[in-house]
Short mmCIF file of C-alpha atoms in Angstrom, two decimals:
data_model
loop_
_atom_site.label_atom_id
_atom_site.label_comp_id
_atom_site.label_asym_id
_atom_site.label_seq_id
_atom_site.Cartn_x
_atom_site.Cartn_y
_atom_site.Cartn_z
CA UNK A 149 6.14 60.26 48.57
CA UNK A 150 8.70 61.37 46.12
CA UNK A 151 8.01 61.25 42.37
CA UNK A 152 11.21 59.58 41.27
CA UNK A 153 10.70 56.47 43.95
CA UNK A 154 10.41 53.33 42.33
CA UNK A 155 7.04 52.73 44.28
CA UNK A 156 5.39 56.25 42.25
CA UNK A 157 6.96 55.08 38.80
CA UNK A 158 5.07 52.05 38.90
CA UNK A 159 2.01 53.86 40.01
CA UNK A 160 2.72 56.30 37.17
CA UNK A 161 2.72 53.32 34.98
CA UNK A 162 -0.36 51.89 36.57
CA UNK A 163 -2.38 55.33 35.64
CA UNK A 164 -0.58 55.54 32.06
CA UNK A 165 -1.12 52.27 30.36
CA UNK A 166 -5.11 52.68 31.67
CA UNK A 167 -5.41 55.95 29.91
CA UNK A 168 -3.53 54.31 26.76
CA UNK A 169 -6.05 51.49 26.60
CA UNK A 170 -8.52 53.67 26.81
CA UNK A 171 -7.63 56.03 24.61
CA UNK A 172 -7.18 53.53 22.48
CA UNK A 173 -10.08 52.10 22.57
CA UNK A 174 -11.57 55.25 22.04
CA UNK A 175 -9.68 55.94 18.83
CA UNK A 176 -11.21 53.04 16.75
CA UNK A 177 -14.46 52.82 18.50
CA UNK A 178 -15.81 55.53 16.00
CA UNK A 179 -14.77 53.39 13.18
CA UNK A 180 -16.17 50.62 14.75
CA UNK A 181 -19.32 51.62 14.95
CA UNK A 182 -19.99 53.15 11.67
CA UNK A 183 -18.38 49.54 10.22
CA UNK A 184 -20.87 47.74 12.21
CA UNK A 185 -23.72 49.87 11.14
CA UNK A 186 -24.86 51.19 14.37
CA UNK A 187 -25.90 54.72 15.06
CA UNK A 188 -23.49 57.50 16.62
CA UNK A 189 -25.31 58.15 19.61
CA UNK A 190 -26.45 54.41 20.08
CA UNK A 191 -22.66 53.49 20.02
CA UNK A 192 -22.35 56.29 22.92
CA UNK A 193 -25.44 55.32 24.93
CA UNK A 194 -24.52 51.74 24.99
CA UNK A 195 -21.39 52.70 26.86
CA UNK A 196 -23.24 54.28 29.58
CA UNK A 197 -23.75 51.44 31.43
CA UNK A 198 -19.97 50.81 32.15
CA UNK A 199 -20.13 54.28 33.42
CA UNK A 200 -23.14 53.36 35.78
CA UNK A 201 -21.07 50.02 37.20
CA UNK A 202 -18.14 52.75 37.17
CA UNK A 203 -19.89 55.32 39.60
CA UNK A 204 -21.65 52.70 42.08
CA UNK A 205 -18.24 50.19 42.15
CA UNK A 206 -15.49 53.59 42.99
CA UNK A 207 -16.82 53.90 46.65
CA UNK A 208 -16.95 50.25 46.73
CA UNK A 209 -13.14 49.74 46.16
CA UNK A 210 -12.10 53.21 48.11
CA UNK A 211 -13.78 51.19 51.10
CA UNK A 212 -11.92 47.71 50.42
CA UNK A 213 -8.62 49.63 49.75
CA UNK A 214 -9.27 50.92 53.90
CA UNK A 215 -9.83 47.03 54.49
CA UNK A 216 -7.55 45.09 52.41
CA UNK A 217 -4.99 47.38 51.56
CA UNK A 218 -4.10 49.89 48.15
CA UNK A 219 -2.04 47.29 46.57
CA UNK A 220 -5.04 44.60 46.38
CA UNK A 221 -7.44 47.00 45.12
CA UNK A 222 -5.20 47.79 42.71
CA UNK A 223 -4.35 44.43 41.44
CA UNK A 224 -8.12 43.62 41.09
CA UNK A 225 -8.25 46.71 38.86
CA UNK A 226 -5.58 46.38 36.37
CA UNK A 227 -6.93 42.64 36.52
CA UNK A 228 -10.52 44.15 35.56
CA UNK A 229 -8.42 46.16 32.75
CA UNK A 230 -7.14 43.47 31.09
CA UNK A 231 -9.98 41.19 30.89
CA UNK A 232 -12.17 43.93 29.61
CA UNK A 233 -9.74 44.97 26.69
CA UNK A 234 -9.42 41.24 25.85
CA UNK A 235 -13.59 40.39 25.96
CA UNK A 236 -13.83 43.77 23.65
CA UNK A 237 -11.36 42.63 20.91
CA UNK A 238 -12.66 39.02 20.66
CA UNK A 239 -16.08 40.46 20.21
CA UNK A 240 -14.72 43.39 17.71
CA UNK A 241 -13.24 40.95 15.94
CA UNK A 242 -16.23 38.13 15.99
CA UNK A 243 -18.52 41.45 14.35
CA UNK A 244 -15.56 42.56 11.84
CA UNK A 245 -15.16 39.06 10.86
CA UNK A 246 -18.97 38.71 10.36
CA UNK A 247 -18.77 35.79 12.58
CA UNK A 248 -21.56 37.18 14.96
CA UNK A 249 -24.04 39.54 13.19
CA UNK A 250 -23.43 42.81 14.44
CA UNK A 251 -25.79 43.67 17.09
CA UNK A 252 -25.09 40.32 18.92
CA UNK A 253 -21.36 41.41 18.64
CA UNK A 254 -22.08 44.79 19.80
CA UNK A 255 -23.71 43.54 22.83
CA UNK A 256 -20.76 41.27 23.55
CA UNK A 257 -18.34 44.77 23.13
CA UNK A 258 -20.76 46.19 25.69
CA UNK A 259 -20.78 43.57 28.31
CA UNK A 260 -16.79 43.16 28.54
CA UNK A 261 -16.84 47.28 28.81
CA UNK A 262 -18.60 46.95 31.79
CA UNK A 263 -15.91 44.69 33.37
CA UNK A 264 -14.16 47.35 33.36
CA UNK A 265 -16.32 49.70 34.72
CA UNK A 266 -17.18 46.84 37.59
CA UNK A 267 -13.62 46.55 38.33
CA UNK A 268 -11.30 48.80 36.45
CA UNK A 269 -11.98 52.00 38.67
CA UNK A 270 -10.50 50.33 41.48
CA UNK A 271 -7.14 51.11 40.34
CA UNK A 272 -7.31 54.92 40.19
CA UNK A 273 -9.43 54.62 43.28
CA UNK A 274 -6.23 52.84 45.44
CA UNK A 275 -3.46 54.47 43.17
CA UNK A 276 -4.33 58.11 44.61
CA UNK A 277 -5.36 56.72 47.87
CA UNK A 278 -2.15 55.25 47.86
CA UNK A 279 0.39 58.74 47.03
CA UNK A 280 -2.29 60.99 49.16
CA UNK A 281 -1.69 58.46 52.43
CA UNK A 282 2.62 59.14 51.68
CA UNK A 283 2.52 62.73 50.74
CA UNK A 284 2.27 65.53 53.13
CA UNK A 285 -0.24 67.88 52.40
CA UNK A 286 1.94 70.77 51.01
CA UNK A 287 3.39 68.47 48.92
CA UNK A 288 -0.26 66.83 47.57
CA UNK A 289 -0.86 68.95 44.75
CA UNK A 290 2.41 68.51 42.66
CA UNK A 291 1.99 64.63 43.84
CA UNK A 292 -1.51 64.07 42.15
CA UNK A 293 -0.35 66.34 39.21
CA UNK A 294 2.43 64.09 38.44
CA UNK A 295 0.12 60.92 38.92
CA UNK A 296 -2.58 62.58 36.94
CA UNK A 297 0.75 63.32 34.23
CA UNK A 298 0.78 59.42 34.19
CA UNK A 299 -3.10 59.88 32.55
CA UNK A 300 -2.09 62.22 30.03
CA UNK A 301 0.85 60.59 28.72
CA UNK A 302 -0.80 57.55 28.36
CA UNK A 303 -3.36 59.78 25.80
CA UNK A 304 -0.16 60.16 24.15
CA UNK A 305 0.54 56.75 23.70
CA UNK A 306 -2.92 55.07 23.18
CA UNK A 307 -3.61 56.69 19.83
CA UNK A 308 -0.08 56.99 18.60
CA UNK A 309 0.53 53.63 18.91
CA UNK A 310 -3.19 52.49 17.92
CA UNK A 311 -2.44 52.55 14.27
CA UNK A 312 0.37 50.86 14.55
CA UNK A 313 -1.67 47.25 16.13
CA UNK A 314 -4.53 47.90 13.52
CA UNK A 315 -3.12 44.75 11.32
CA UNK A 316 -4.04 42.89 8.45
CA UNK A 317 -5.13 39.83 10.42
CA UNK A 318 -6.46 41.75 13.90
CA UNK A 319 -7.55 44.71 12.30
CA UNK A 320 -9.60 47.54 14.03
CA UNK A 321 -9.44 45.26 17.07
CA UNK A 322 -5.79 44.88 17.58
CA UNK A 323 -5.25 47.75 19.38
CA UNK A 324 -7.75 46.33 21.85
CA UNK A 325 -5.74 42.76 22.16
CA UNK A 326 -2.23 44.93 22.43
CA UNK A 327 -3.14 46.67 25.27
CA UNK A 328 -4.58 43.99 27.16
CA UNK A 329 -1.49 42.48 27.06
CA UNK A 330 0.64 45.11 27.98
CA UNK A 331 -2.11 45.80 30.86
CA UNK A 332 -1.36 41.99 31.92
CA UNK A 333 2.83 43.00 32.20
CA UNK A 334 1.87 45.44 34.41
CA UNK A 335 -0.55 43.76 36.53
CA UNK A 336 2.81 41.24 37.15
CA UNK A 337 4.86 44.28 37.66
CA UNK A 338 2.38 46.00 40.41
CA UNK A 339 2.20 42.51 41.48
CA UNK A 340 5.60 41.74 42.67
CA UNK A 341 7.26 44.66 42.58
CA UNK A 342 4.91 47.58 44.28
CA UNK A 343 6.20 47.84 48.25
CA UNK A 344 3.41 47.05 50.40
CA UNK A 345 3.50 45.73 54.15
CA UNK A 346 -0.65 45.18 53.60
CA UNK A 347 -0.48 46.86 57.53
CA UNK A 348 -3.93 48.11 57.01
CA UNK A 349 -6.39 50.21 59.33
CA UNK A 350 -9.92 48.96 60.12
CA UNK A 351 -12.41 52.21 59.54
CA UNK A 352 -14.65 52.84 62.53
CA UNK A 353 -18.20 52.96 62.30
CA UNK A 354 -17.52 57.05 62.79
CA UNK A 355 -15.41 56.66 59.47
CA UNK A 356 -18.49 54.94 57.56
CA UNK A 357 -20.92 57.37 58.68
CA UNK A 358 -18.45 60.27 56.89
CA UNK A 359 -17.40 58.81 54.02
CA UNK A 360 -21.17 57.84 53.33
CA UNK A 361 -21.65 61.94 53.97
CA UNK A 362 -19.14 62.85 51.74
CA UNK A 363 -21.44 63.50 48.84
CA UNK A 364 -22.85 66.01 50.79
CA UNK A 365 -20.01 67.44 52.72
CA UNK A 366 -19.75 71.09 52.29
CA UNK A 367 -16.01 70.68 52.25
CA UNK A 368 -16.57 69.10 48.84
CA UNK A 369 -19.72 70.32 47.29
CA UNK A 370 -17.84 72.56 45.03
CA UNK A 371 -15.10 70.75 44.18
CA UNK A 372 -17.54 67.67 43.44
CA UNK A 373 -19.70 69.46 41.35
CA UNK A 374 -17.16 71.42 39.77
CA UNK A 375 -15.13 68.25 38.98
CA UNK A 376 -19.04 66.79 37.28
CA UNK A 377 -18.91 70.06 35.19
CA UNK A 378 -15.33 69.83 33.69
CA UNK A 379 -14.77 66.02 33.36
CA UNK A 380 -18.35 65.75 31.91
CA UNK A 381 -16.96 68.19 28.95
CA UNK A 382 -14.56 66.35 28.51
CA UNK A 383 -16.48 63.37 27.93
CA UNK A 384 -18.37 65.22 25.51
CA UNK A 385 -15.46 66.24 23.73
CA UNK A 386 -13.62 62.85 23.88
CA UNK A 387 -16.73 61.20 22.30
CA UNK A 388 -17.67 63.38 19.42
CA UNK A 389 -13.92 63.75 18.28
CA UNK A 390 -13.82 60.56 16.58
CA UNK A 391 -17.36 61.16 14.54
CA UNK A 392 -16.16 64.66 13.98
CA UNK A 393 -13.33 64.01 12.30
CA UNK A 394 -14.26 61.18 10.29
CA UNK A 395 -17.00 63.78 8.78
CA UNK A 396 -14.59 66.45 8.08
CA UNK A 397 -12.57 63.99 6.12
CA UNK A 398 -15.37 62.90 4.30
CA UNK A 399 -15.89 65.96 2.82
CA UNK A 400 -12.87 64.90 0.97
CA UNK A 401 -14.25 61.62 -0.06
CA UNK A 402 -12.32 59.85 2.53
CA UNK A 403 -13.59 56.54 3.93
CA UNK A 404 -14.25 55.94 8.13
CA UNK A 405 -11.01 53.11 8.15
CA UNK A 406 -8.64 55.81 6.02
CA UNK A 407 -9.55 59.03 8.74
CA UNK A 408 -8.29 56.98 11.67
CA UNK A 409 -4.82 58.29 11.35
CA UNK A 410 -6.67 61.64 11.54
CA UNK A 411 -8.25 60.78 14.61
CA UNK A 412 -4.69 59.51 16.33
CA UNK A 413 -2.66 63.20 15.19
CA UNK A 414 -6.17 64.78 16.75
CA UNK A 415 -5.29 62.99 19.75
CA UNK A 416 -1.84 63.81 20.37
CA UNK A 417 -2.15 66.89 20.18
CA UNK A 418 -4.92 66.93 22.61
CA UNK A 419 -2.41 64.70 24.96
CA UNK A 420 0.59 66.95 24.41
CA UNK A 421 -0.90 69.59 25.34
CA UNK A 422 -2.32 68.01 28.73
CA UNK A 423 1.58 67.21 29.16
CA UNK A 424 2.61 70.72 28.55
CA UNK A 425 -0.07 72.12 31.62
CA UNK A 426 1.46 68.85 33.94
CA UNK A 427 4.47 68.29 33.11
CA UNK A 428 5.90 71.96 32.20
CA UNK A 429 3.33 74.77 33.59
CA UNK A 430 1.99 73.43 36.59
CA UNK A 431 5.32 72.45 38.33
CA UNK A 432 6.86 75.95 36.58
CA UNK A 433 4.04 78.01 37.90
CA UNK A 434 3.41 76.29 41.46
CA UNK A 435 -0.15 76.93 41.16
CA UNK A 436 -2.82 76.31 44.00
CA UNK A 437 -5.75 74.03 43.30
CA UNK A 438 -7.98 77.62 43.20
CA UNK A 439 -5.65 78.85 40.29
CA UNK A 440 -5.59 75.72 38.44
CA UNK A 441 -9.10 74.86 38.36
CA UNK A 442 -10.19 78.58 37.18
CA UNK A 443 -6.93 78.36 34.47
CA UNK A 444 -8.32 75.11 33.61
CA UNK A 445 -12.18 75.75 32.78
CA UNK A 446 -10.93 79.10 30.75
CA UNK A 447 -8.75 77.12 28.64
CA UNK A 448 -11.51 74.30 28.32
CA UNK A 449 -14.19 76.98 27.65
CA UNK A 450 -12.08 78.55 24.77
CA UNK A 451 -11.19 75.75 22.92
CA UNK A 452 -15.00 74.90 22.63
CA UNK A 453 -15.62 78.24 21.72
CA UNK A 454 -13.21 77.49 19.43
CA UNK A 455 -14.73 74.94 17.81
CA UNK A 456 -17.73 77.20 17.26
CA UNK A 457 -15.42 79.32 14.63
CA UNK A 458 -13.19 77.16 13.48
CA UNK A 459 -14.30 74.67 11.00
CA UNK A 460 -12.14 72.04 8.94
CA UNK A 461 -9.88 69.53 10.51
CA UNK A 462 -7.48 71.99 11.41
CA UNK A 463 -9.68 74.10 13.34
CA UNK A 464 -10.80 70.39 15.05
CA UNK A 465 -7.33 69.47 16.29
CA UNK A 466 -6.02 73.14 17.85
CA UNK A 467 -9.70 73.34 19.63
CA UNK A 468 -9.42 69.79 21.00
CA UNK A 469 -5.69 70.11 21.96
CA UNK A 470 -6.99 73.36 23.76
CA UNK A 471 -9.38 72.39 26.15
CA UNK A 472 -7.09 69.14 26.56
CA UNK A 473 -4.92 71.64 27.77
CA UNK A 474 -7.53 72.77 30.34
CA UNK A 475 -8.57 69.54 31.51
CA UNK A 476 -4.71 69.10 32.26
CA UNK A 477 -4.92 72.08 34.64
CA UNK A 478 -8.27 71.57 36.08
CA UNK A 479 -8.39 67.74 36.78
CA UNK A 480 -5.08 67.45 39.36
CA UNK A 481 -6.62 70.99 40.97
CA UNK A 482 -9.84 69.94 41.80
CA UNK A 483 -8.55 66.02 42.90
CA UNK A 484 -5.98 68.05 45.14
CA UNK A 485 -8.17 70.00 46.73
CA UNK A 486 -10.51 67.79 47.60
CA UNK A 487 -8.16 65.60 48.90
CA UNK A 488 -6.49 68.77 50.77
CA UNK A 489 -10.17 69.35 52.25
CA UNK A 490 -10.59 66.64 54.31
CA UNK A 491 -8.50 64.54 57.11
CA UNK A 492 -5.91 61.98 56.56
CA UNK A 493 -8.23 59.33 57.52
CA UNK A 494 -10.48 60.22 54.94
CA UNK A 495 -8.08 60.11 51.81
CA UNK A 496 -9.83 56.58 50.51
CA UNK A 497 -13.32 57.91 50.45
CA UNK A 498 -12.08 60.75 48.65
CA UNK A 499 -10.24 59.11 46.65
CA UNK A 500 -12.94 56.84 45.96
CA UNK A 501 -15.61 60.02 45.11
CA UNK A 502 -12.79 61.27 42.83
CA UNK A 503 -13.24 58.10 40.59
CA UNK A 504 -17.19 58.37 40.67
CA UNK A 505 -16.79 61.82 39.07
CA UNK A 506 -15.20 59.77 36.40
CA UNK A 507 -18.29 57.28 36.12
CA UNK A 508 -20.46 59.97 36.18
CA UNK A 509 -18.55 61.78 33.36
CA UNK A 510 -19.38 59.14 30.88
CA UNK A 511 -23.14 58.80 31.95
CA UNK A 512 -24.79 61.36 30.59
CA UNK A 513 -22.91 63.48 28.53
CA UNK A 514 -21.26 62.13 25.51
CA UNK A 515 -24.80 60.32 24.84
CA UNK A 516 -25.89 64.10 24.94
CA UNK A 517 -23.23 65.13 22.95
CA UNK A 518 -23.36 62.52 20.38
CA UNK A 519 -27.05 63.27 20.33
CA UNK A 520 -26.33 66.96 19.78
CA UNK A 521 -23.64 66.64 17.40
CA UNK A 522 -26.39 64.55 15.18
CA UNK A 523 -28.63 67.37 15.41
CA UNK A 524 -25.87 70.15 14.50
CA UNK A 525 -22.62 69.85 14.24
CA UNK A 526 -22.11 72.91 16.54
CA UNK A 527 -24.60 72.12 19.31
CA UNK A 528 -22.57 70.24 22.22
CA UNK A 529 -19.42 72.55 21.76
CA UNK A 530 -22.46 75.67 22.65
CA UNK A 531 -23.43 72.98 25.53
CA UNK A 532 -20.00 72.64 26.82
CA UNK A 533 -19.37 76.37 26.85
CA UNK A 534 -22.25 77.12 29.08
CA UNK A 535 -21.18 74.21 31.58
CA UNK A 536 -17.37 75.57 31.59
CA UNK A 537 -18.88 79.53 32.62
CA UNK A 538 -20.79 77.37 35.37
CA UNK A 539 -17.62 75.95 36.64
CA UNK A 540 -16.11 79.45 36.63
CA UNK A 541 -18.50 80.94 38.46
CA UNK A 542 -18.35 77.62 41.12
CA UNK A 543 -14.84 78.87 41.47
CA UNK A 544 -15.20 82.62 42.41
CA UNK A 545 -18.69 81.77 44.41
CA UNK A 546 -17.18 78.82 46.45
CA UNK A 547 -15.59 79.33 49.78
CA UNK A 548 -14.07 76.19 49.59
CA UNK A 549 -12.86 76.64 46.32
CA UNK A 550 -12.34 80.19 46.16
CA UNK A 551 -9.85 79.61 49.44
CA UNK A 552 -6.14 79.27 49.36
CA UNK A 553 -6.04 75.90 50.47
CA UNK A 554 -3.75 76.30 53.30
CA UNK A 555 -6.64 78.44 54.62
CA UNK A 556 -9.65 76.58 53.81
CA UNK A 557 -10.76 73.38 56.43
CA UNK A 558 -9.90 75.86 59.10
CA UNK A 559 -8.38 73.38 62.22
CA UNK A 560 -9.86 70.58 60.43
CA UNK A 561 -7.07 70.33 57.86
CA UNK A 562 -4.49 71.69 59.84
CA UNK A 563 -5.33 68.37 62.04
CA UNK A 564 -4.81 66.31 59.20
CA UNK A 565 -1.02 67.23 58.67
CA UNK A 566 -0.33 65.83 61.99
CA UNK A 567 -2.49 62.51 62.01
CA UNK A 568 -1.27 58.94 60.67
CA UNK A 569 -1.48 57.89 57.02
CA UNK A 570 -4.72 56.31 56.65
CA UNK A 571 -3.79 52.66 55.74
CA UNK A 572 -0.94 52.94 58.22
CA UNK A 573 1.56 51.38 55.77
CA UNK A 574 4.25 48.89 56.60
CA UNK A 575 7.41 49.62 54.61
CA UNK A 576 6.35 50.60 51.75
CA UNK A 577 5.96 54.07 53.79
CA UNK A 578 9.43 54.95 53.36
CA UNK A 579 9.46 55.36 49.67
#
């Protein structure tokens, strides 16, 4: 599938304006919270449960995209998007306005999150399902970077143009109402515009028995597990960020609504430098998956260490933008070479186990992390640290990982190159 298609731009939107929201989101939530009076960590832990709906629903929609085709699944996850944004502003805006009390509010902000996680992960689910079934295997990696490049840019946008919707009338909560309507041009846009023939392939009961195996499948172990390690630091990054900041600028006597400018520079630079790694290194250097995952927990590692040594707001946004950085170079290698690991016919359940790691990401981590951070400032960067060196080591212990990938899957994968596109698309196989 090439990357300049029409089809892959409006994928790459797709995978961009998702990221924005949610980076978005994730810019005032801090804000939020401390205006409605609710604790760090209980703000994080509350979140959790969209990551719960996230993890079970991924394999859900990897297994409808086999049945009903990508584009559907899609549709029904931008759809997910947009209701979810809109459910969270409303109820922002019913606790800013002091027209709910705040807990009742709150709860309200939690249920439409988990919309999304119900129904929002089955976009990336059929959006990579979608490129891997078009792309030929020596071509997957720089494929999924560039999709995954759709991700970072939209951390770009999300927080640069957050302030910007944060209005006298809509306040912390039009950021949230922006981006659902943006999310609802797109969801027209995939709608009548993204090729699709809907020719789709009915999995046989041999195909459910392996993709229920995946988990387990040592073809993936490591790439599972390392993909756990790296996203879940992320999380834990991603979620103290916000409280971190709005501390540091405290210091200065500077109240939670006046640091959230401080929180959207923070955030940039963490996005431009996940651009840099997909957009400039990664297609300069022509990694392999091997190379960029070890690159990318290094990178990830050192900016928390980082953040061990560098206090102030300046130290903050360099250690952030660094394991950003990281995350850019690890998150396409591990999707790629999971995807490279296994047959043609299994791309959706991949695909689909890809997303849980996701879900997973946000379940337990940045409730630790928040928790830690309460404790002492330092403690979840010294967390993430240790889970980064375990992610190293997955990489140089690994045969799967520690593989060229060309090698690795023996005849297995070789197989693959030659067999069908899984969904056995109509036209839209030409783009």
């Amino acid at each position: 599938m090439n990357p300049r298609s029409p089809a892959f731009i409006l994928l790459f939107v797709v995978s961009m304006v998702a990221a924005s929201g949610n980076m978005a989101l994730q810019s005032v939530l801090p804000a939020i919270g401390r205006e409605f009076g609710i604790g760090d960590t209980a703000v994080s832990a509350a979140f959790a449960l969209s990551a719960v709906f996230w993890t079970i629903a991924s394999p859900v929609w990897a297994k409808r995209s086999d049945l009903f085709g990508r584009k559907r699944i899609m549709l029904v996850g931008i759809g997910g998007f947009v209701v979810s944004m809109f459910g969270f502003g409303l109820a922002a805006t019913a606790g800013l306005e002091k027209w709910l009390g705040p807990m009742l509010a709150f709860g309200l902000m939690v249920i439409a999150r988990s919309i999304y996680g119900l129904f929002g992960c089955a976009a990336p689910v059929a959006t990579q399902a979608y490129v891997a079934d078009r792309t030929a295997p020596e071509n997957r990696t720089q494929a999924l970077s560039w999709l995954a490049s759709g991700q970072g840019l939209g951390t770009v946008i999300g927080p640069a143009l957050a302030p910007f919707f944060i209005l006298p009338v809509l306040g912390l909560a039009g950021p949230l109402y922006a981006f659902s309507l943006i999310g609802l041009v797109v969801f027209v846009l995939l709608w009548r515009s993204l090729p699709s023939g809907e020719a789709v392939r009915k999995p046989s009961e041999a195909d459910k028995i392996a993709a229920k195996g995946l988990w387990r499948d040592p073809r993936l172990r490591g790439f599972l597990i390392y993909g756990v390690l790296v996203t879940g630091v992320q999380a834990t990054n991603i979620s103290v960020l916000g409280f971190h900041i709005i501390d540091e600028m405290a210091k200065t006597g500077m109240a939670a609504r006046q640091a959230q400018p401080f929180i959207g520079v923070a955030m940039l630079a963490g996005a431009a430098a996940t651009l840099m790694a997909q957009w400039g290194l990664i297609p300069l250097l022509k990694m392999k998956p091997n190379e960029l995952m070890v690159w990318g927990a290094g990178l990830a590692l050192a900016g928390n260490a980082l953040s061990l040594v560098a206090p102030g707001y300046n130290g903050v946004v360099v250690s952030y933008a660094l394991v950003s950085m990281g995350v850019g170079f690890a998150r396409p290698g591990f999707t790629a070479g999971a995807s490279l690991a296994v047959t043609a016919r299994e791309q959706g359940a991949v695909a689909g186990l890809m997303a849980s790691i996701a879900g997973v990401s946000f379940l337990v981590p940045p409730v630790l992390g928040v928790a830690l951070y309460e404790l002492a400032t330092p403690a979840p960067f010294a967390a993430n640290v240790l889970f980064l060196a375990a992610a190293m080591v997955l990489c140089f212990r690994r045969p799967e990982m520690r593989l060229p990938p060309s090698k690795s899957g023996g005849g297995r994968r070789r197989k693959a190159t030659a067999q069908a596109p899984a969904s056995q698309p109509g036209p839209e196989g030409a783009v």
